[in-house]
XYZ file of C-alpha atoms in Angstrom:
716
model
C 1.204 57.200 -49.853
C -0.547 60.038 -51.563
C 1.259 63.376 -51.035
C -0.104 66.781 -49.517
C 1.128 69.932 -50.543
C 0.307 73.902 -50.038
C 1.841 75.116 -53.019
C 0.320 74.929 -56.721
C 3.702 74.927 -58.061
C 3.829 71.414 -56.966
C 0.631 70.407 -59.035
C 2.409 72.074 -62.399
C 5.473 69.635 -61.526
C 3.466 66.714 -61.041
C 1.489 67.277 -64.211
C 4.589 68.261 -66.273
C 6.343 65.277 -65.166
C 3.249 62.628 -65.999
C 1.756 64.372 -68.953
C 4.022 66.690 -70.549
C 2.344 69.400 -72.335
C -0.896 67.989 -73.163
C -3.366 68.598 -70.431
C -6.889 67.531 -70.664
C -8.666 68.316 -67.593
C -12.026 67.425 -66.331
C -13.265 69.732 -63.360
C -16.776 69.355 -61.774
C -20.094 71.164 -62.562
C -21.065 74.029 -60.001
C -19.496 74.374 -56.974
C -17.187 71.328 -57.016
C -14.408 73.667 -58.974
C -11.416 74.042 -57.033
C -11.255 77.965 -58.457
C -7.809 78.860 -56.918
C -5.948 75.944 -58.659
C -7.963 75.809 -61.787
C -6.956 79.685 -61.921
C -3.345 78.980 -61.374
C -3.234 76.471 -63.837
C -4.902 78.459 -66.541
C -2.492 81.626 -65.847
C 0.302 79.021 -66.281
C -1.041 77.908 -69.377
C -1.635 81.470 -70.926
C 2.159 82.162 -70.047
C 3.126 78.830 -71.531
C 2.213 78.690 -75.436
C 3.894 75.478 -76.070
C 1.244 74.061 -73.376
C -2.038 72.285 -74.926
C -4.453 72.724 -72.287
C -8.343 71.757 -72.591
C -10.720 72.230 -69.597
C -13.944 70.248 -69.919
C -16.589 71.121 -67.412
C -20.176 72.657 -66.658
C -21.759 75.360 -65.009
C -18.797 77.648 -64.733
C -20.605 79.826 -61.862
C -20.122 83.800 -62.506
C -20.529 86.331 -59.850
C -23.223 88.661 -61.692
C -21.937 91.912 -62.613
C -24.526 93.436 -64.488
C -24.916 95.072 -67.965
C -26.026 98.585 -67.844
C -24.154 101.397 -65.533
C -27.110 101.591 -62.885
C -26.856 97.557 -62.553
C -23.142 97.373 -62.206
C -23.179 100.105 -59.672
C -25.744 98.085 -57.352
C -23.976 94.570 -58.026
C -20.736 95.984 -56.998
C -22.050 96.913 -53.445
C -24.059 93.842 -53.206
C -21.398 91.535 -54.537
C -19.028 92.918 -51.776
C -21.430 91.934 -49.100
C -22.708 88.803 -50.348
C -19.581 86.878 -52.061
C -17.383 88.381 -50.447
C -13.737 87.049 -51.052
C -15.029 84.308 -53.803
C -12.399 83.706 -56.033
C -13.789 83.882 -59.664
C -12.854 81.543 -62.408
C -10.421 83.689 -64.519
C -11.526 81.859 -67.938
C -14.895 82.935 -67.683
C -14.201 86.475 -68.535
C -11.799 85.058 -71.347
C -14.764 82.514 -72.846
C -17.419 85.781 -72.698
C -15.191 88.095 -74.506
C -13.879 85.382 -76.823
C -10.295 86.074 -75.781
C -9.246 82.419 -74.717
C -5.425 81.950 -76.015
C -4.953 79.370 -79.181
C -3.604 77.069 -76.716
C -6.462 76.674 -74.495
C -9.991 75.491 -75.033
C -12.832 75.703 -72.607
C -15.758 73.127 -73.337
C -19.118 73.070 -71.284
C -21.871 70.689 -71.725
C -24.212 72.757 -69.392
C -23.814 76.671 -68.930
C -25.205 78.894 -66.419
C -28.461 80.226 -67.754
C -28.561 82.678 -70.196
C -24.861 83.819 -69.595
C -22.796 82.732 -72.832
C -25.589 83.260 -75.252
C -23.605 86.119 -77.189
C -20.273 84.510 -76.654
C -18.763 82.855 -79.661
C -16.014 81.017 -77.831
C -18.533 79.415 -75.618
C -21.266 78.689 -78.163
C -18.825 77.015 -80.678
C -17.270 74.997 -77.979
C -20.472 73.826 -76.426
C -20.845 70.095 -76.205
C -24.434 68.563 -76.274
C -24.549 65.690 -74.097
C -26.915 63.661 -72.088
C -25.496 63.956 -68.220
C -24.999 60.278 -68.243
C -23.460 60.357 -71.311
C -20.726 63.115 -70.364
C -18.183 60.632 -68.539
C -17.999 58.603 -71.558
C -17.348 61.579 -73.848
C -14.467 62.839 -71.230
C -12.945 59.752 -71.554
C -13.109 59.549 -75.142
C -11.617 63.033 -75.243
C -8.745 61.110 -72.972
C -9.078 63.164 -70.054
C -6.115 62.765 -68.067
C -6.752 65.066 -65.094
C -9.490 65.636 -62.923
C -9.241 68.490 -60.491
C -11.975 68.518 -57.535
C -12.623 70.569 -54.544
C -12.903 68.263 -51.433
C -14.389 68.332 -48.017
C -12.409 67.288 -45.207
C -12.989 65.708 -41.479
C -10.150 65.727 -39.215
C -10.041 63.178 -36.796
C -7.476 62.847 -33.857
C -5.583 59.697 -35.857
C -7.111 60.211 -39.238
C -8.177 62.740 -41.895
C -11.325 61.656 -44.185
C -12.095 63.373 -47.456
C -15.487 63.574 -49.156
C -16.044 64.318 -53.017
C -19.257 66.345 -51.331
C -20.939 68.673 -53.531
C -19.767 66.567 -56.933
C -19.331 62.612 -57.140
C -21.305 62.662 -59.935
C -18.864 62.710 -62.785
C -15.703 62.019 -61.205
C -16.681 58.178 -59.892
C -18.162 57.594 -63.630
C -15.159 58.812 -65.334
C -12.632 56.566 -63.355
C -14.832 53.653 -63.927
C -15.303 54.318 -67.568
C -11.618 54.777 -67.864
C -11.084 51.310 -66.254
C -13.785 49.772 -68.362
C -12.236 50.905 -71.475
C -8.878 49.879 -70.722
C -7.510 53.574 -70.597
C -5.096 54.842 -68.264
C -6.658 56.389 -64.743
C -6.636 60.269 -64.867
C -4.618 61.898 -62.406
C -7.140 63.000 -59.681
C -6.065 66.272 -57.782
C -7.888 67.525 -54.597
C -8.088 71.074 -53.278
C -9.212 70.537 -49.815
C -11.967 73.382 -48.542
C -12.878 73.290 -44.969
C -16.060 75.535 -45.981
C -17.329 72.612 -48.139
C -20.015 70.616 -46.208
C -18.641 66.731 -45.747
C -21.229 64.432 -47.048
C -21.155 60.482 -47.154
C -22.499 57.840 -49.351
C -20.282 57.238 -52.401
C -18.782 60.660 -51.864
C -16.663 59.537 -48.920
C -13.190 58.470 -50.545
C -9.718 57.841 -48.542
C -6.279 60.050 -49.240
C -5.492 57.427 -51.734
C -8.032 58.223 -54.234
C -5.832 60.927 -55.003
C -2.543 61.592 -56.649
C -2.189 65.088 -54.809
C -4.149 66.877 -52.265
C -3.277 70.710 -52.336
C -4.551 71.754 -48.537
C -3.562 75.365 -47.492
C -6.036 77.543 -45.460
C -5.371 80.605 -47.892
C -7.282 78.675 -50.431
C -10.614 77.668 -48.288
C -13.510 79.755 -49.392
C -17.090 80.119 -49.222
C -18.687 78.013 -51.794
C -20.898 80.039 -54.513
C -24.213 80.473 -53.049
C -27.537 81.440 -54.977
C -29.336 84.379 -53.785
C -33.005 83.695 -52.881
C -35.060 84.218 -56.089
C -38.485 85.970 -55.306
C -41.842 83.849 -56.227
C -44.336 85.657 -57.963
C -48.205 84.787 -58.501
C -47.323 82.894 -61.686
C -45.009 80.758 -59.910
C -47.260 79.854 -57.221
C -49.841 79.087 -59.304
C -47.608 76.511 -61.443
C -46.325 75.088 -57.897
C -49.988 74.564 -56.600
C -51.279 72.689 -59.789
C -48.224 70.390 -59.929
C -48.603 69.809 -56.137
C -51.542 68.070 -56.729
C -50.010 65.346 -58.890
C -47.395 63.927 -56.342
C -48.588 60.804 -54.938
C -48.247 59.957 -51.468
C -45.649 56.718 -51.196
C -43.978 58.242 -54.148
C -40.742 59.500 -55.538
C -39.480 62.788 -56.388
C -37.038 64.723 -58.600
C -37.288 68.500 -58.728
C -34.511 71.075 -59.728
C -33.524 74.566 -58.883
C -35.040 78.067 -59.430
C -38.341 79.826 -58.093
C -40.955 77.482 -59.842
C -39.115 74.404 -57.954
C -39.657 76.438 -54.768
C -42.962 77.056 -55.481
C -43.923 73.617 -55.909
C -41.877 72.759 -52.534
C -44.092 75.276 -50.822
C -47.279 74.294 -52.059
C -46.615 70.688 -51.410
C -45.586 71.582 -47.611
C -48.909 73.487 -47.124
C -50.819 70.289 -48.560
C -49.063 68.525 -45.949
C -49.018 70.885 -42.818
C -52.531 73.051 -43.539
C -54.617 70.909 -45.555
C -57.894 72.568 -44.977
C -56.406 75.770 -46.536
C -55.055 73.759 -49.173
C -58.154 72.199 -50.259
C -59.853 75.405 -49.644
C -57.686 77.352 -52.140
C -57.891 74.086 -54.773
C -61.606 74.554 -54.688
C -61.656 78.447 -54.896
C -59.385 78.101 -57.790
C -61.707 75.586 -59.789
C -58.707 72.977 -59.989
C -60.410 70.036 -58.619
C -63.271 70.798 -60.911
C -61.105 70.831 -64.071
C -58.589 68.208 -63.183
C -60.337 66.025 -60.777
C -59.575 62.783 -62.690
C -56.261 63.597 -63.419
C -55.418 64.512 -59.752
C -57.051 61.291 -58.587
C -55.168 59.017 -61.177
C -51.595 60.851 -60.749
C -51.548 62.176 -57.617
C -53.975 63.726 -54.629
C -54.455 66.271 -52.002
C -54.359 64.607 -48.866
C -51.659 64.640 -46.323
C -48.178 62.458 -47.108
C -48.754 59.149 -44.388
C -46.171 57.522 -46.134
C -44.153 60.117 -47.061
C -41.752 60.716 -50.190
C -38.361 59.343 -51.161
C -36.283 61.936 -53.122
C -34.088 60.534 -56.409
C -32.554 63.699 -58.251
C -29.356 64.519 -59.942
C -29.542 67.664 -57.734
C -29.921 68.065 -53.904
C -31.663 71.461 -53.521
C -32.696 72.936 -50.913
C -36.394 72.211 -51.519
C -35.685 68.696 -50.240
C -34.468 70.357 -47.257
C -37.942 72.083 -46.810
C -39.546 68.917 -47.445
C -37.596 66.961 -45.074
C -38.504 69.509 -42.059
C -41.844 69.353 -43.176
C -42.048 65.374 -42.717
C -42.937 64.938 -46.144
C -39.189 63.564 -47.513
C -39.222 60.529 -45.242
C -40.112 57.581 -47.183
C -36.702 55.469 -46.754
C -35.487 53.175 -49.251
C -32.854 50.462 -48.734
C -30.082 48.769 -50.636
C -31.538 45.222 -51.345
C -34.150 44.828 -54.421
C -35.943 41.817 -52.454
C -36.005 43.746 -49.247
C -37.389 47.032 -51.044
C -40.119 45.088 -52.755
C -41.245 43.698 -49.495
C -41.527 46.889 -48.016
C -43.275 48.307 -51.127
C -46.044 45.505 -50.414
C -46.135 46.084 -46.818
C -45.288 42.428 -46.272
C -42.714 43.606 -43.639
C -41.783 46.489 -41.859
C -38.726 48.671 -41.093
C -38.990 47.236 -37.731
C -37.534 43.842 -37.503
C -40.109 41.358 -36.086
C -39.669 37.312 -34.922
C -40.703 35.309 -37.764
C -38.963 37.433 -40.387
C -36.140 34.362 -41.231
C -39.092 32.109 -41.753
C -40.898 34.403 -44.028
C -37.907 35.261 -45.952
C -37.349 31.572 -46.433
C -40.878 31.238 -47.701
C -40.856 34.016 -50.182
C -37.405 32.429 -51.635
C -35.301 35.434 -50.304
C -33.025 33.360 -48.660
C -32.338 29.433 -49.147
C -32.632 26.684 -46.349
C -28.783 27.217 -45.406
C -27.268 30.551 -44.483
C -24.233 30.936 -46.532
C -21.379 33.403 -45.563
C -22.795 35.682 -48.214
C -26.339 35.635 -47.252
C -25.102 36.234 -43.544
C -23.351 39.332 -44.498
C -26.455 40.249 -46.449
C -28.649 40.031 -43.578
C -26.366 41.478 -41.293
C -25.623 44.700 -43.502
C -29.286 45.353 -43.662
C -29.658 45.195 -39.735
C -32.007 41.991 -40.129
C -29.174 40.214 -38.111
C -27.446 41.965 -34.881
C -24.273 43.439 -35.687
C -22.177 41.422 -33.060
C -23.116 38.541 -34.614
C -19.986 36.573 -36.263
C -20.048 33.712 -39.063
C -17.529 30.853 -39.137
C -17.443 27.627 -40.616
C -21.070 27.443 -41.237
C -22.165 28.377 -37.577
C -23.533 32.101 -36.239
C -21.887 32.998 -32.803
C -23.375 35.502 -30.835
C -21.317 37.826 -28.283
C -21.640 35.469 -25.387
C -20.209 32.808 -27.472
C -23.567 30.550 -28.342
C -23.210 28.817 -31.864
C -26.411 28.521 -33.837
C -26.361 25.987 -36.903
C -27.121 27.508 -40.315
C -29.463 25.168 -41.311
C -32.908 26.768 -41.249
C -35.083 23.428 -41.967
C -34.166 22.501 -38.252
C -37.209 24.423 -36.714
C -35.568 24.312 -33.448
C -32.612 26.124 -34.728
C -34.769 28.485 -36.613
C -36.593 29.366 -33.587
C -33.409 29.993 -31.597
C -32.184 32.332 -34.521
C -35.480 34.267 -34.545
C -35.416 34.601 -30.980
C -31.690 35.554 -30.216
C -30.159 36.580 -33.416
C -32.558 39.425 -35.138
C -31.650 42.998 -34.845
C -34.374 45.627 -34.090
C -34.674 47.430 -37.492
C -33.334 47.656 -40.691
C -30.009 49.644 -41.584
C -29.030 52.215 -44.323
C -32.178 53.465 -45.047
C -32.092 56.575 -47.467
C -34.573 59.365 -47.944
C -32.712 60.980 -50.922
C -30.059 60.216 -53.528
C -28.379 62.915 -55.537
C -25.424 63.445 -57.635
C -24.340 67.213 -56.984
C -25.572 69.803 -54.647
C -25.712 73.662 -55.152
C -27.664 76.142 -53.130
C -28.204 79.077 -50.914
C -25.961 79.944 -47.845
C -28.732 78.833 -45.534
C -28.596 75.438 -47.291
C -25.129 74.960 -46.696
C -25.060 75.817 -43.395
C -28.156 73.221 -42.500
C -25.841 70.479 -44.259
C -22.879 71.516 -42.117
C -24.997 71.297 -38.924
C -26.751 68.081 -39.963
C -25.558 65.405 -37.288
C -23.894 62.450 -38.833
C -26.729 60.158 -38.195
C -29.281 62.276 -40.140
C -26.842 63.175 -42.839
C -26.535 59.640 -43.733
C -30.255 59.485 -45.097
C -28.941 62.084 -47.707
C -26.517 59.947 -49.775
C -24.453 61.702 -52.663
C -23.567 59.422 -55.504
C -22.557 59.033 -59.380
C -25.097 60.774 -61.664
C -25.122 57.285 -63.601
C -27.031 55.658 -60.494
C -29.533 58.767 -60.483
C -30.125 59.476 -63.860
C -30.712 56.245 -65.617
C -31.946 52.529 -64.699
C -28.926 50.912 -66.469
C -26.820 48.703 -64.093
C -29.216 48.532 -61.299
C -32.537 48.557 -62.688
C -33.931 45.831 -60.144
C -33.226 47.871 -57.170
C -34.092 51.194 -59.035
C -37.594 49.916 -59.989
C -38.631 49.003 -56.561
C -37.070 52.249 -54.936
C -38.244 54.794 -57.428
C -42.014 53.699 -56.909
C -44.962 56.340 -58.114
C -42.436 58.605 -59.428
C -42.591 62.458 -60.286
C -39.797 63.890 -62.386
C -40.353 67.657 -62.243
C -38.578 69.971 -64.488
C -38.603 73.396 -66.186
C -39.068 74.266 -69.799
C -38.611 77.517 -71.954
C -41.259 76.731 -74.557
C -43.821 73.705 -75.438
C -45.653 73.605 -78.835
C -49.071 72.231 -79.097
C -47.990 68.770 -79.933
C -46.013 68.453 -76.882
C -42.508 68.945 -77.932
C -40.377 71.013 -75.386
C -37.425 73.241 -75.935
C -35.502 73.774 -72.672
C -31.624 74.587 -73.024
C -31.531 76.465 -76.699
C -32.758 78.735 -78.804
C -34.361 77.701 -82.701
C -31.474 79.429 -83.801
C -29.470 77.011 -82.082
C -27.702 79.314 -79.461
C -27.355 77.670 -76.325
C -29.178 78.787 -73.115
C -27.998 76.175 -70.597
C -27.860 72.733 -71.612
C -29.545 69.255 -71.762
C -28.261 68.223 -68.501
C -30.527 65.340 -66.983
C -33.942 66.633 -68.372
C -34.190 63.864 -71.149
C -32.931 61.277 -68.853
C -35.916 61.671 -66.278
C -38.500 62.248 -68.884
C -37.445 58.827 -70.608
C -37.204 56.982 -66.897
C -40.706 58.531 -66.521
C -41.811 56.582 -69.638
C -39.976 53.327 -68.367
C -41.227 53.254 -64.787
C -44.279 51.987 -63.942
C -46.937 54.518 -62.547
C -44.239 57.342 -63.204
C -44.942 60.588 -65.029
C -42.608 63.426 -66.573
C -44.221 67.004 -65.398
C -42.504 70.170 -67.146
C -43.346 73.356 -65.820
C -44.048 76.290 -68.305
C -44.674 80.200 -67.603
C -47.320 80.757 -70.357
C -45.359 83.986 -71.596
C -42.302 85.807 -71.559
C -41.444 89.428 -72.393
C -39.866 89.544 -75.764
C -37.870 92.963 -77.051
C -41.341 94.827 -77.898
C -43.993 92.744 -76.650
C -45.228 89.710 -74.711
C -44.691 86.567 -76.452
C -46.396 83.089 -75.880
C -44.222 80.217 -74.507
C -47.135 77.761 -76.158
C -46.461 78.155 -79.487
C -47.505 76.105 -82.932
C -44.056 74.982 -83.567
C -40.475 75.803 -82.608
C -37.447 75.187 -84.364
C -35.448 73.139 -81.750
C -36.686 70.749 -79.289
C -35.087 68.976 -76.095
C -38.067 66.653 -75.333
C -39.451 65.384 -78.419
C -43.335 64.941 -78.884
C -43.295 61.407 -78.685
C -42.264 61.541 -75.161
C -44.934 64.096 -74.299
C -46.589 63.440 -70.685
C -47.781 66.429 -68.617
C -47.320 70.028 -69.179
C -48.222 72.761 -66.746
C -48.562 76.522 -66.894
C -50.308 78.710 -64.716
C -53.129 78.371 -66.062
C -53.786 74.663 -65.995
C -52.454 70.929 -66.413
C -52.347 69.478 -69.898
C -51.916 65.288 -69.569
C -50.548 64.540 -73.080
C -49.550 60.978 -72.821
C -51.083 58.502 -75.119
C -53.291 61.191 -76.513
C -54.059 62.107 -80.242
C -52.805 65.243 -81.921
C -56.057 66.872 -81.725
C -56.516 66.577 -78.204
C -53.038 67.419 -77.244
C -53.464 70.603 -79.223
C -56.831 71.107 -77.507
C -55.363 70.726 -74.177
C -52.096 72.934 -74.692
C -54.624 75.887 -75.855
C -56.501 75.441 -72.949
C -53.097 76.110 -70.658
C -51.840 79.065 -72.767
C -52.533 82.750 -72.193
C -55.977 83.992 -73.596
C -54.120 86.702 -75.737
C -52.859 83.960 -77.721
C -55.356 80.957 -77.793
C -57.480 82.117 -80.879
C -54.466 82.239 -83.440
C -53.151 78.775 -82.006
C -56.584 77.708 -82.868
C -56.623 78.853 -86.123
C -53.025 77.754 -86.983
C -54.215 74.171 -85.803
C -57.482 74.264 -87.926
C -55.533 75.349 -91.155
C -53.061 72.799 -90.949
C -56.008 70.388 -90.194
C -54.858 68.940 -87.183
C -57.838 70.504 -85.218
C -61.768 70.547 -86.011
C -62.746 73.797 -86.962
C -65.878 73.576 -85.059
C -63.823 73.114 -81.632
C -63.849 76.321 -79.594
C -62.109 77.259 -76.463
C -64.206 75.963 -73.320
C -65.533 79.059 -71.574
C -63.709 77.714 -68.085
C -60.351 78.582 -69.753
C -61.071 81.883 -71.840
C -59.979 84.196 -68.979
C -56.382 82.992 -68.964
C -54.922 86.233 -68.079
C -52.429 87.779 -65.606
C -55.420 89.928 -64.229
C -57.325 86.734 -63.305
C -54.532 84.960 -61.485
C -53.562 87.912 -59.397
C -57.301 88.271 -58.309
C -57.436 84.507 -57.580
C -54.525 84.619 -55.274
C -55.000 87.984 -53.590
C -56.807 87.111 -50.829
C -54.596 84.226 -49.870
C -51.709 86.554 -50.324
C -53.747 88.784 -47.804
C -53.699 86.205 -45.190
C -49.938 85.746 -45.264
C -49.940 82.626 -47.925
C -47.698 82.317 -50.340
C -44.824 85.036 -49.558
C -42.495 86.442 -52.029
C -39.473 84.922 -49.966
C -40.690 82.045 -48.036
C -37.250 80.475 -47.385
C -35.253 83.365 -46.413
C -33.995 86.197 -48.620
C -30.357 87.511 -49.297
C -31.268 91.322 -50.403
C -31.660 93.913 -47.389
C -34.989 96.292 -47.747
C -32.867 99.071 -49.377
C -31.511 96.530 -51.770
C -35.156 95.298 -52.381
C -35.816 98.983 -53.341
C -33.472 99.160 -55.840
C -33.955 96.221 -57.512
C -37.557 97.107 -58.029
C -36.425 100.296 -59.744
C -34.002 98.728 -61.693
C -36.621 96.110 -63.004
C -39.135 98.750 -63.426
C -36.481 101.019 -65.598
C -35.566 97.783 -67.623
C -39.232 96.915 -68.716
C -39.923 100.785 -69.431
C -36.856 101.288 -71.801
C -37.095 97.963 -73.716
C -37.729 99.499 -76.845
C -36.875 103.044 -78.550
C -40.254 104.511 -77.829
C -40.602 103.726 -74.393
C -36.859 104.663 -73.672
C -37.641 107.871 -75.089
C -40.702 108.553 -72.990
C -39.079 107.608 -69.882
C -36.326 109.649 -70.765
C -38.221 112.719 -71.205
C -40.263 112.286 -67.955
C -36.848 111.581 -65.871
C -35.287 114.752 -67.097
C -37.557 117.038 -64.523
C -37.128 114.461 -61.386
C -34.805 115.657 -58.148
C -33.590 113.664 -55.723
C -35.255 113.873 -52.352
C -33.617 112.904 -48.779
C -34.205 108.945 -48.884
C -33.267 109.237 -52.713
C -30.023 110.937 -51.734
C -29.198 107.693 -49.509
C -29.796 105.376 -52.410
C -27.826 107.775 -55.025
C -25.177 107.301 -52.422
C -25.408 103.439 -52.439
C -25.265 103.535 -56.349
C -22.143 106.177 -56.052
C -24.316 108.614 -57.874
C -24.379 111.279 -55.326
C -22.088 113.538 -57.132
C -21.981 112.890 -61.168
C -19.067 113.878 -62.947
C -20.120 112.720 -66.494
C -23.029 113.408 -68.759
C -23.771 109.501 -68.736
C -23.727 109.490 -64.964
C -26.006 112.085 -64.431
C -28.668 110.887 -67.171
C -28.728 107.594 -65.009
C -29.144 109.496 -61.707
C -32.211 111.152 -63.207
C -33.320 107.580 -64.719
C -32.730 105.913 -61.548
C -34.422 108.747 -59.214
C -37.610 108.571 -61.669
C -37.794 104.909 -61.420
C -37.593 104.773 -57.544
C -40.974 106.645 -57.684
C -42.962 104.421 -59.510
C -45.144 101.899 -57.752
C -43.450 98.537 -57.221
């Protein structure tokens, strides 16, 4: 029987007795890490130099602390209010400052975006691996410990456990180790009552674990991501992408403001279709992309709804569910699902179904025990029926022969044995979740009946087709795999996780998996969302480039790319057509340079010019296009709730203004000179107090206080 303990020292004792001084730890990405337990083991290893410890994980979440003095002061106050007593992972600071002890190694296959760009330890130990290959790689490294935070449901007589937010790799690691004949890693759980309890494959019993740590002092609120503001650029991309989603299809999305913008626009399409279509007309989206939209997506309401198959269960799926869009149920039987897809049957069980299943060769003339269990688990047969020695028995004791060639017997089964509707319908399969506090509260409050619609499962089930292809193909019809990237060259190769100098920004994750799957599934598309420009050190730079020294998605997997200025359908197109379409969705400040480079390399006809419809791709044009609609109350900055107070947002705007106006030596000097002549007014004194700058003791503080006051006075 699995032991339950309240002391981390028991974990150390177990590991030392079973594994000696070689600990290779696998722990989930994101919020599934048992932070207090990891911190205890990390400190133990730091003080035990003979112990060799390796931590293999991803997405080690760090509470933001800021770089400049102003950012640090602001975040000290915000973090205390928002993150509370969240136990930060102690190894993160050591990794960032390259002071991890020699006997400890921390490896990640996905990093919190941009957080480890300048950390030598993190960059050297990064493992580049597709999400679906990580379990294999961890087993190859002989991982012998899995540490996981789990949810709990306490009943009068039983205690149930759930892998909750992260069944993604734990299940795959154990399966892979067993298949390869390697020892099963020790699985140690940290119970956290604040973690939402989820079912599906995440549901496990106590015997799944070798040790369970359960103490209320170690419960903590999971890491939550503050809501990100959605700007006009994001909304423009989201609006375009929303036209590519086909009713009755499948959806995969990620986290961030671009995904939130797409969700908002998709909900607008369904809930206020008149306004939605008017906006499309005003934006010339229909005129420019009518053929692509008609072939790939649509602009009408969702009569059948969508099903989600996404490695990450993000809050956007909640909003699509509440908007009655995420409602297409899929079922765990390939033949039954195919019949549903072809509208030969419905979710409601009707008389004649058994006869039809027989005619369609879904079942044989004689019902076996296996067929009976299959039909009963799907809800086709009533739950109270039993099967014994070739007969079906109902609750009254009446028996039915399993010979379906007997028409009288078939009629009796049809009349008395059929259920009312199909069981085990699911609107979303996902491998892990993470999001806002509102998202976690929604999951906590969700009734069990509705919670069963959202199934957590292994990443191998979500991110690839192997092992269950027949079922996946009929569930994931008309799939749209929507992801974000950093740069795309004019031939369609995309960089999403690293810079061309090989510094890792985040990680490959599952993006390659989904792009490849879009090409493998019928009537499915990969859609890469890209902001057309970004702010460099001294100037604005284009994210649509002639070439880039690194790529996540090679050009032979090119599909659809969307910027705020339009959509480029690249699948199956010649290089010249791809170049033309990518230039058309680039910022107009960079179009001519891209055109000249393509011509000079003989990839584009010299006579080709950018069509007039795309020569005004500027932020000013975009702002004007959205102004009237925003004035009507559409496209709000925080459509799904916000986490900053009004005063905090004022400070954030000031800090953002200051950052953009001190980006180089010239602008920094100019801003410093202007700031010397300001004095704090009444309200500004309150902001200075929030930043602990009301009484400055050092020259640095005095300088920053003046810069801050000056920034507060700038228009937002």
